[in-house]
Tab-separated table of C-alpha atoms and ligand atoms in Angstrom:
chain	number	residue	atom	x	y	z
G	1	UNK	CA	26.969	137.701	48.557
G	2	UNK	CA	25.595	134.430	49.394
G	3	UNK	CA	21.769	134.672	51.886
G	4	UNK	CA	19.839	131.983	53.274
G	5	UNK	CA	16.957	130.707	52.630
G	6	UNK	CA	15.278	133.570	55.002
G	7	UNK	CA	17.142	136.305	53.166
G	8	UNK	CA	19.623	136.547	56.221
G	9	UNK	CA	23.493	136.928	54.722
G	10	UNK	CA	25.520	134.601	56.224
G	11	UNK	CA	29.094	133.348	54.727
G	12	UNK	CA	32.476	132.982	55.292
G	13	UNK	CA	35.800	132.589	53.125
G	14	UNK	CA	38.789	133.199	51.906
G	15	UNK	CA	40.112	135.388	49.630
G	16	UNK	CA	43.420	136.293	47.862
G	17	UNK	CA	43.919	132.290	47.139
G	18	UNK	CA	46.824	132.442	44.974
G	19	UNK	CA	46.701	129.219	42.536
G	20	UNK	CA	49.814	128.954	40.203
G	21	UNK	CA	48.751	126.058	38.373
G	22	UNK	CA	51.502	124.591	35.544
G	23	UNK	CA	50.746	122.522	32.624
G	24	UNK	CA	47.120	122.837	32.587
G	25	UNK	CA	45.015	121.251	29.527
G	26	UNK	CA	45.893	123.843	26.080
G	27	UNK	CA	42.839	125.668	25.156
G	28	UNK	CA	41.573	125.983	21.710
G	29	UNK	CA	38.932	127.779	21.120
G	30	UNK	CA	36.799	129.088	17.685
G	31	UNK	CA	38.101	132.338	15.500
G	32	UNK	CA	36.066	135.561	15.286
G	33	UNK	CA	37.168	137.718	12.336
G	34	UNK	CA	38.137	140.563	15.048
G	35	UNK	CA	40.749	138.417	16.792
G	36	UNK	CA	43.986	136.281	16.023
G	37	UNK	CA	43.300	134.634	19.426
G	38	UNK	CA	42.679	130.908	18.800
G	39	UNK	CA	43.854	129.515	22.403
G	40	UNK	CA	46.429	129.148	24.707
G	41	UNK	CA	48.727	126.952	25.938
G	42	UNK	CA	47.907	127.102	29.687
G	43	UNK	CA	51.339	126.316	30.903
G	44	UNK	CA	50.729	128.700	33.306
G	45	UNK	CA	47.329	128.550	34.328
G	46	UNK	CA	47.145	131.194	37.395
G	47	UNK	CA	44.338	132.799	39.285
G	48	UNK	CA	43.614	134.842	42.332
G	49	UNK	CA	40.121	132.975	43.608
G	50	UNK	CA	37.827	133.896	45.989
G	51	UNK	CA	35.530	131.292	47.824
G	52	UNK	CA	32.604	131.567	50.090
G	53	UNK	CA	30.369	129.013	51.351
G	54	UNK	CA	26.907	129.396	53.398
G	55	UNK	CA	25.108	127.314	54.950
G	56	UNK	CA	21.805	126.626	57.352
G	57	UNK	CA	23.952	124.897	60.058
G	58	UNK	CA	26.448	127.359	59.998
G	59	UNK	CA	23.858	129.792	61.591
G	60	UNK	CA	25.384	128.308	65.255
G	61	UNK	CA	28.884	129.171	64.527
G	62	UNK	CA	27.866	132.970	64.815
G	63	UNK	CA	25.787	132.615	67.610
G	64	UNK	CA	27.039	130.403	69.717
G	65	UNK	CA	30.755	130.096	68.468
G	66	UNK	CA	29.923	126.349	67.964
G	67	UNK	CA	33.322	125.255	65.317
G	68	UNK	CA	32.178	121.970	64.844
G	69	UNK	CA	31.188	122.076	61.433
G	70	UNK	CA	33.245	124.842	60.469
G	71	UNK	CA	35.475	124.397	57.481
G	72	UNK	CA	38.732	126.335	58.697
G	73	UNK	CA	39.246	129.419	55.745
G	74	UNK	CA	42.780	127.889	55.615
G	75	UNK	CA	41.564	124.620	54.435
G	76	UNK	CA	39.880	126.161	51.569
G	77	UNK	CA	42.884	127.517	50.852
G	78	UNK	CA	44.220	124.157	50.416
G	79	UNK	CA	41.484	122.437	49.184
G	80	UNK	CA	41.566	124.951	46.359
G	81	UNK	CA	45.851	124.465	45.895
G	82	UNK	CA	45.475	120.510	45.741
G	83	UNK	CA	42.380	120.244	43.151
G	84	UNK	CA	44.046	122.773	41.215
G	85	UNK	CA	46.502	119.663	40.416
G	86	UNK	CA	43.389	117.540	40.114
G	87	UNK	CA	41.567	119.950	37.026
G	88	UNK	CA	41.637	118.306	33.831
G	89	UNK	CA	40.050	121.268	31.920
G	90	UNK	CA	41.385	124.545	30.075
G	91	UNK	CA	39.161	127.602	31.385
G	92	UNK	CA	38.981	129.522	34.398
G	93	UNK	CA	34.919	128.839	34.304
G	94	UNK	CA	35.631	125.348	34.285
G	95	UNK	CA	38.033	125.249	37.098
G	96	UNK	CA	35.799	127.281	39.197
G	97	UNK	CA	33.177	124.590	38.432
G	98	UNK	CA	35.803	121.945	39.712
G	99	UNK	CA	36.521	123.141	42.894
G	100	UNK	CA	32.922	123.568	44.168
G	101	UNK	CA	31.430	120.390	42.881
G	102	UNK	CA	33.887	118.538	44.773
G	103	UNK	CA	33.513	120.701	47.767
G	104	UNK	CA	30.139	119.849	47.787
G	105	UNK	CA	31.249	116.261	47.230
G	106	UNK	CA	33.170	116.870	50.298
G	107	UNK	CA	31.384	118.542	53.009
G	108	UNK	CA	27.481	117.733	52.843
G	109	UNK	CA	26.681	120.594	54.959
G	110	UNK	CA	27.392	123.337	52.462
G	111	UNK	CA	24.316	124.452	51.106
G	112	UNK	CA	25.924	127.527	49.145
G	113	UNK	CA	29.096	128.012	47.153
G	114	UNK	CA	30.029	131.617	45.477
G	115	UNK	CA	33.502	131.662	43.501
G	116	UNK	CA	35.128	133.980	42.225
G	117	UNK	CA	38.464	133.928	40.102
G	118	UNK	CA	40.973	136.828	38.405
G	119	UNK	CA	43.103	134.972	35.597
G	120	UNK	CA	46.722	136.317	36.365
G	121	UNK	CA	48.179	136.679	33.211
G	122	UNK	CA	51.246	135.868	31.966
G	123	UNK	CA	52.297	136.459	28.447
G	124	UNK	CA	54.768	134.069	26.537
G	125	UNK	CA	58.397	135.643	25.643
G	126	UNK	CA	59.787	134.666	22.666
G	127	UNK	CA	64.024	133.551	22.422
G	128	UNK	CA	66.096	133.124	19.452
G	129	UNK	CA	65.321	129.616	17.931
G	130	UNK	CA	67.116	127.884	15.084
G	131	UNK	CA	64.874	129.122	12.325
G	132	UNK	CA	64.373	132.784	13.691
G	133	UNK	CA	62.521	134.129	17.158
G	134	UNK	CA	60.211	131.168	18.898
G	135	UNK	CA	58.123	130.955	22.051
G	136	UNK	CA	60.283	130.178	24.772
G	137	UNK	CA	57.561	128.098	26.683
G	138	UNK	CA	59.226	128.340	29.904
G	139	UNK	CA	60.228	132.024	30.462
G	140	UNK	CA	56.749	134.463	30.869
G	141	UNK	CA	56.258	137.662	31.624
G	142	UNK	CA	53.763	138.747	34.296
G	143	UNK	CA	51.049	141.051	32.563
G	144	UNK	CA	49.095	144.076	34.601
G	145	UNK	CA	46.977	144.265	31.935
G	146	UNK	CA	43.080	143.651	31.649
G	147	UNK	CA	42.730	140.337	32.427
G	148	UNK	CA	39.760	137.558	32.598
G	149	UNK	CA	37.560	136.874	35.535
G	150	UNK	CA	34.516	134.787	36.157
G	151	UNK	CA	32.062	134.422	39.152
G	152	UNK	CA	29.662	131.408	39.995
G	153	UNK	CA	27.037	130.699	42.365
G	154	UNK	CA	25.860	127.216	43.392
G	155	UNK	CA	23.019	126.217	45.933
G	156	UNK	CA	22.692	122.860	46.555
G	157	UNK	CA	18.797	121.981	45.880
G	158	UNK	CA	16.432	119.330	46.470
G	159	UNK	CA	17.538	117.314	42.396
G	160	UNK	CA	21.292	118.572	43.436
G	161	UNK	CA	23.515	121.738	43.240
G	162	UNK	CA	22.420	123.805	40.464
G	163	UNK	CA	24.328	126.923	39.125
G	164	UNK	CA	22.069	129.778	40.650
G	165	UNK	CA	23.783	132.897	38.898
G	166	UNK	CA	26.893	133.389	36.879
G	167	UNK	CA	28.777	136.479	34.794
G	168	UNK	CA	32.120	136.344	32.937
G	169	UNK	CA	34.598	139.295	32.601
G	170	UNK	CA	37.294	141.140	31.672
G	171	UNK	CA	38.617	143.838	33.860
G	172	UNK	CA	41.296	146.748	33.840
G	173	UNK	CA	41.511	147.044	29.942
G	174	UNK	CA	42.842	150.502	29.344
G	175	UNK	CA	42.505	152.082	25.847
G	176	UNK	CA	43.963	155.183	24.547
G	177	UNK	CA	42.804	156.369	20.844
G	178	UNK	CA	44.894	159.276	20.025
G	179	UNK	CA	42.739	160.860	17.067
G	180	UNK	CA	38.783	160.481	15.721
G	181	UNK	CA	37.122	160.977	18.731
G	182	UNK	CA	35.056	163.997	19.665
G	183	UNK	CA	32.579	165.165	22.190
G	184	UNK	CA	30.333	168.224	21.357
G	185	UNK	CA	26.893	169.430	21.204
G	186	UNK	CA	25.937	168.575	24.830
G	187	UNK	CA	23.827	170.760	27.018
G	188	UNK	CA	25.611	174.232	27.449
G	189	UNK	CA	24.193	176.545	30.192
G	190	UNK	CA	25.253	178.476	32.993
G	191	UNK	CA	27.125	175.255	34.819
G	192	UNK	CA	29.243	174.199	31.305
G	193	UNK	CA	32.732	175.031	31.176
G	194	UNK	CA	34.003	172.077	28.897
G	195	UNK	CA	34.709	172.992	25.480
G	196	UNK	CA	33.560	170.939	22.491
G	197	UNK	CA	36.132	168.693	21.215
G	198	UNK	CA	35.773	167.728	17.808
G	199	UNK	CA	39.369	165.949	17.888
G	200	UNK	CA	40.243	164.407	21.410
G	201	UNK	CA	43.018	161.913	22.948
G	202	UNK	CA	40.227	159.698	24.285
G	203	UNK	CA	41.823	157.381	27.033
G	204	UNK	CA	39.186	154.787	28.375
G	205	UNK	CA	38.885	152.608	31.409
G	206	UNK	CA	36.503	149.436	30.952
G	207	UNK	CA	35.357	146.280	32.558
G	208	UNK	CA	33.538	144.567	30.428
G	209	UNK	CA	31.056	141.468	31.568
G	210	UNK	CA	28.943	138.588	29.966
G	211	UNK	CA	26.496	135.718	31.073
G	212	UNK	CA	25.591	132.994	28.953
G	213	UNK	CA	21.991	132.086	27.842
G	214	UNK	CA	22.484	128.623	29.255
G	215	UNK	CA	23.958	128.831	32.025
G	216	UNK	CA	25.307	125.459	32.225
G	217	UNK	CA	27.594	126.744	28.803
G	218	UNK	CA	29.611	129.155	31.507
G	219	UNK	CA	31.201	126.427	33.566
G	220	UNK	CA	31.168	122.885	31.823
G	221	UNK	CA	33.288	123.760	29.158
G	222	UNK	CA	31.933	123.107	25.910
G	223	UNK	CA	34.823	124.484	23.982
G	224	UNK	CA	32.401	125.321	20.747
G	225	UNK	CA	30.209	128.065	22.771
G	226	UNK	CA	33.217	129.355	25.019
G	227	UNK	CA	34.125	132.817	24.483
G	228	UNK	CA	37.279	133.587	25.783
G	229	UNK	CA	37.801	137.086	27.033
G	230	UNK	CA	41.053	137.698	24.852
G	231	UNK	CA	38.025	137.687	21.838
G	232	UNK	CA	35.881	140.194	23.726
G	233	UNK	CA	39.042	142.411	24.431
G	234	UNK	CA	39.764	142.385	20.847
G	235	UNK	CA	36.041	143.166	19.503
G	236	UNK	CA	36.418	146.427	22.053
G	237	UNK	CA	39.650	147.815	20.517
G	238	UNK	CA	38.503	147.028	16.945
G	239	UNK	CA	35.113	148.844	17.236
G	240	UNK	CA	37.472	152.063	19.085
G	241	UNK	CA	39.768	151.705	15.975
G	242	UNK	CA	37.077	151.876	13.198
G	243	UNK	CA	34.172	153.966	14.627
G	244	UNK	CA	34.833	157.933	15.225
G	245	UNK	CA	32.552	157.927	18.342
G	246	UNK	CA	30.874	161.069	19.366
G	247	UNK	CA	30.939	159.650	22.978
G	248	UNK	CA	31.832	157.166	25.321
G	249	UNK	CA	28.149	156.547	25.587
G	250	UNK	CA	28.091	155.624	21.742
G	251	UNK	CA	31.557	153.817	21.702
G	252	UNK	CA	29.909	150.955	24.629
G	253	UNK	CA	26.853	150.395	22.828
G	254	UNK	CA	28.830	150.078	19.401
G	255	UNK	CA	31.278	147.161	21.067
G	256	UNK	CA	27.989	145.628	22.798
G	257	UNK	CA	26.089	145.182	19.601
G	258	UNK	CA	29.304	143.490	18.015
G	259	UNK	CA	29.988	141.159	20.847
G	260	UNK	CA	26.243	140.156	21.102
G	261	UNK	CA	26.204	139.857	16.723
G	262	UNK	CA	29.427	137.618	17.313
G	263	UNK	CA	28.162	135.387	19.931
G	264	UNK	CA	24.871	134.402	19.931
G	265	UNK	CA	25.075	132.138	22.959
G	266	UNK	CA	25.268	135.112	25.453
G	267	UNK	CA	22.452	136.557	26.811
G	268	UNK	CA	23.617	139.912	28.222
G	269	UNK	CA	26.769	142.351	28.111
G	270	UNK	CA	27.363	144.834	30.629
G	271	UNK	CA	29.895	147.526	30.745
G	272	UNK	CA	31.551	149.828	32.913
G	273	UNK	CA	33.622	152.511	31.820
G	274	UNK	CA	35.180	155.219	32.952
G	275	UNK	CA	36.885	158.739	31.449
G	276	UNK	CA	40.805	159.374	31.339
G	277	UNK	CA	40.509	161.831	28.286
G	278	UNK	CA	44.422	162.815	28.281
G	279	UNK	CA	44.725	166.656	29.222
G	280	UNK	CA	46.246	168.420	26.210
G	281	UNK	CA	49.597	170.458	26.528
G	282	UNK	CA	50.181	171.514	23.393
G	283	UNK	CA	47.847	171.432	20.293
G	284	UNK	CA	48.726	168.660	17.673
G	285	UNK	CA	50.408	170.268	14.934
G	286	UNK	CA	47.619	170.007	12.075
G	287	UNK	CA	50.622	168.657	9.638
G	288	UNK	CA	52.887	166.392	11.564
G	289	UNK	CA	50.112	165.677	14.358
G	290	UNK	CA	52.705	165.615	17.054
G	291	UNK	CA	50.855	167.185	20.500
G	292	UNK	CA	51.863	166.689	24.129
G	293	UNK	CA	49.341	165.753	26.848
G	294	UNK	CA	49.302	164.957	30.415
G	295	UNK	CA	46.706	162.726	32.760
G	296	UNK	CA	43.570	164.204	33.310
G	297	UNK	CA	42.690	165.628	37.225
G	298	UNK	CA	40.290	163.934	38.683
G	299	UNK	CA	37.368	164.175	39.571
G	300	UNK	CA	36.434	161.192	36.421
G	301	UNK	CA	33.384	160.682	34.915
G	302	UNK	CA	32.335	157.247	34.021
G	303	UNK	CA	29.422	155.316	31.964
G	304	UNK	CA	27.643	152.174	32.844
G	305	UNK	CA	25.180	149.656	30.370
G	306	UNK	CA	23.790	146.472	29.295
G	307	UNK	CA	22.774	145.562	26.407
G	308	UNK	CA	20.605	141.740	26.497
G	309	UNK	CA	19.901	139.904	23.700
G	310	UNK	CA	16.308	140.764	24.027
G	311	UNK	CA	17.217	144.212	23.510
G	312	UNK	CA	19.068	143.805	20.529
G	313	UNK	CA	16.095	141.769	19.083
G	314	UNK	CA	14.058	144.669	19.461
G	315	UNK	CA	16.521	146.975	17.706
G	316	UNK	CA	17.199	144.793	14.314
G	317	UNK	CA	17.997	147.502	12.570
G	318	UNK	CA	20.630	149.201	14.553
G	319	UNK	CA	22.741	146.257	14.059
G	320	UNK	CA	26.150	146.252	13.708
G	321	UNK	CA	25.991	145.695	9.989
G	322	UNK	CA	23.572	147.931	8.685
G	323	UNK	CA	24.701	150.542	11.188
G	324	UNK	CA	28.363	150.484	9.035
G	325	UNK	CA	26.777	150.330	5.497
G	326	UNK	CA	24.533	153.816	7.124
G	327	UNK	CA	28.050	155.339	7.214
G	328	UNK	CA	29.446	154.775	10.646
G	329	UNK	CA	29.571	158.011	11.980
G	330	UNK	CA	32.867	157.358	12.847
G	331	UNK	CA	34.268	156.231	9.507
G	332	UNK	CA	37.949	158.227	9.143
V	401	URC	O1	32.224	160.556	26.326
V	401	URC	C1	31.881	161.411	27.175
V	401	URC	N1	30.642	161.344	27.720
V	401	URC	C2	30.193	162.248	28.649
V	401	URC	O2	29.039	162.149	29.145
V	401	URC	C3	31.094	163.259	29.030
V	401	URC	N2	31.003	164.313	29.913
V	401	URC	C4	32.189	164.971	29.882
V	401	URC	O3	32.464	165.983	30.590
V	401	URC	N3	33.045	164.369	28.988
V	401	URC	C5	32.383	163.313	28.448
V	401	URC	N4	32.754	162.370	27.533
């Protein structure tokens, strides 16, 4: 939410700005030993983005319904759809970046630019190719998966516009580990009617964000510090797969250690998760394993955390690392 310099909020936008860009610049981006991601092609390079700009002068369009400086919402909208053509880059970060330098470039008045973009994913389908199944690389498949995000905030300044605030994401991932979780030994009084689970179908809703320690590494893309959300996604389900967490407490600050331990250039993860435990139907069989469950009733309880790199500083010794060799408590 963009403010003046007075605290007042005052902004306008659009929202929803569908950007289907094709061909963009092929990312390629460093390994982590959790993830077979190493880039993508970009040929389709889509986003839903939403812009807002604020501004001093604007103050008189709300008081006095004076339009004369007032950038119509619908030509953001296509200011956004013709640099999209313009973006030389590979990242959403950096395309955010794009569009409000040169609006800036563009209309002197704007003192304030927040952007916001949701990578629409589409996933590459693979055809049969002379030497066996290939990437098609021009039939995709539209993904409601998680999928990346990334919000900036400019103010233009006195030395020029500066990048005030920033945080990267990934949204909607949805997790389901069907055995080695468990959740006992929590307060049990008059109120508690949940029974200990030493076994359960833990089903997990997370958004997961990050912010970079220089800010400046968030939107100019140097391609060596980048860390691309398809990475953090894959940290997530590898700590779920190897640690038998007693919580979902535990399970968030086990994938925040490991995401901080594999990229030292971010300053801060946050998470928000919340609880779809499935609802068991029948008890897995303790030989074949086979159960049957159903979605859980709501109401759903959910977690929030951060973990900064200050924090983790502090805490040496309940690194990732040292926390396996102590026996993970979580080790099948
Ligand atoms: O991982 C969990 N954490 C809780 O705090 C909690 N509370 C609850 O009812 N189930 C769970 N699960």
């Amino acid at each position: 939410m963009l403010n003046l310099a007075n605290g007042r909020t005052l902004y306008y936008g659009k929202g929803d700005v569908l950007t289907y860009r094709t061909y963009a610049k092929p990312l390629t981006v460093n390994s982590i030993p959790e993830s077979s991601f190493r880039g993508d092609s970009n040929v389709i390079f889509a986003h839903n983005l939403t812009f807002s700009v604020s501004s001093e002068q604007l103050l008189s369009s709300f008081t006095e319904g004076d339009n004369s400086i007032v950038v119509a919402t619908d030509s953001m909208k296509n200011f956004i759809l013709r640099h999209a053509g313009q973006f030389n880059g590979s990242t959403t970060e950096g395309f955010l970046a794009f569009v409000s330098r040169r609006f800036f470039e563009t209309y002197a008045h704007i003192t304030a630019i927040e952007i916001r973009g949701d990578r629409i994913p589409f996933q590459s389908l693979q055809v049969r190719g002379e030497e066996g199944f290939e990437d098609s690389g021009l039939v995709y498949r539209r993904s409601h998966n998680d999928h990346a995000s990334a919000s900036l905030v400019y103010k233009r300044e006195s030395q020029g516009t500066q990048l005030v605030s920033h945080w990267c994401g990934l949204t909607d991932l949805q997790l389901i580990k069907v055995s080695g979780s468990s959740f006992f030994g929590f307060i049990r009084d008059e109120y508690t009617t949940l029974p200990d689970s030493y076994d359960r179908p833990l089903f997990i809703f997370l958004n997961i964000y990050w912010c970079y320690t220089n800010i400046e590494d968030a939107a100019e893309a140097d391609l060596e510090r980048y860390v691309p959300a398809e990475q953090i996604r894959d940290i997530a389900h590898h700590v779920f797969h190897e640690y038998k967490t007693p919580s979902i407490q535990y399970l968030i600050y086990q994938i925040a250690l490991l995401i901080l331990t594999r990229f030292p250039q971010l300053s801060e993860v946050r998470f928000e998760s919340n609880n779809r435990t499935w609802e068991t139907v029948v008890e897995p069989d303790p030989v074949t394993h086979a159960g049957v469950f159903t979605e859980p009733r709501p109401p759903f309880g959910f977690q929030g955390f951060s973990l900064t790199r200050e924090d983790l500083d502090h805490n040496e010794e309940t690194a990732v690392d040292s926390n396996a060799s102590a026996g993970k408590i979580n080790q099948p």
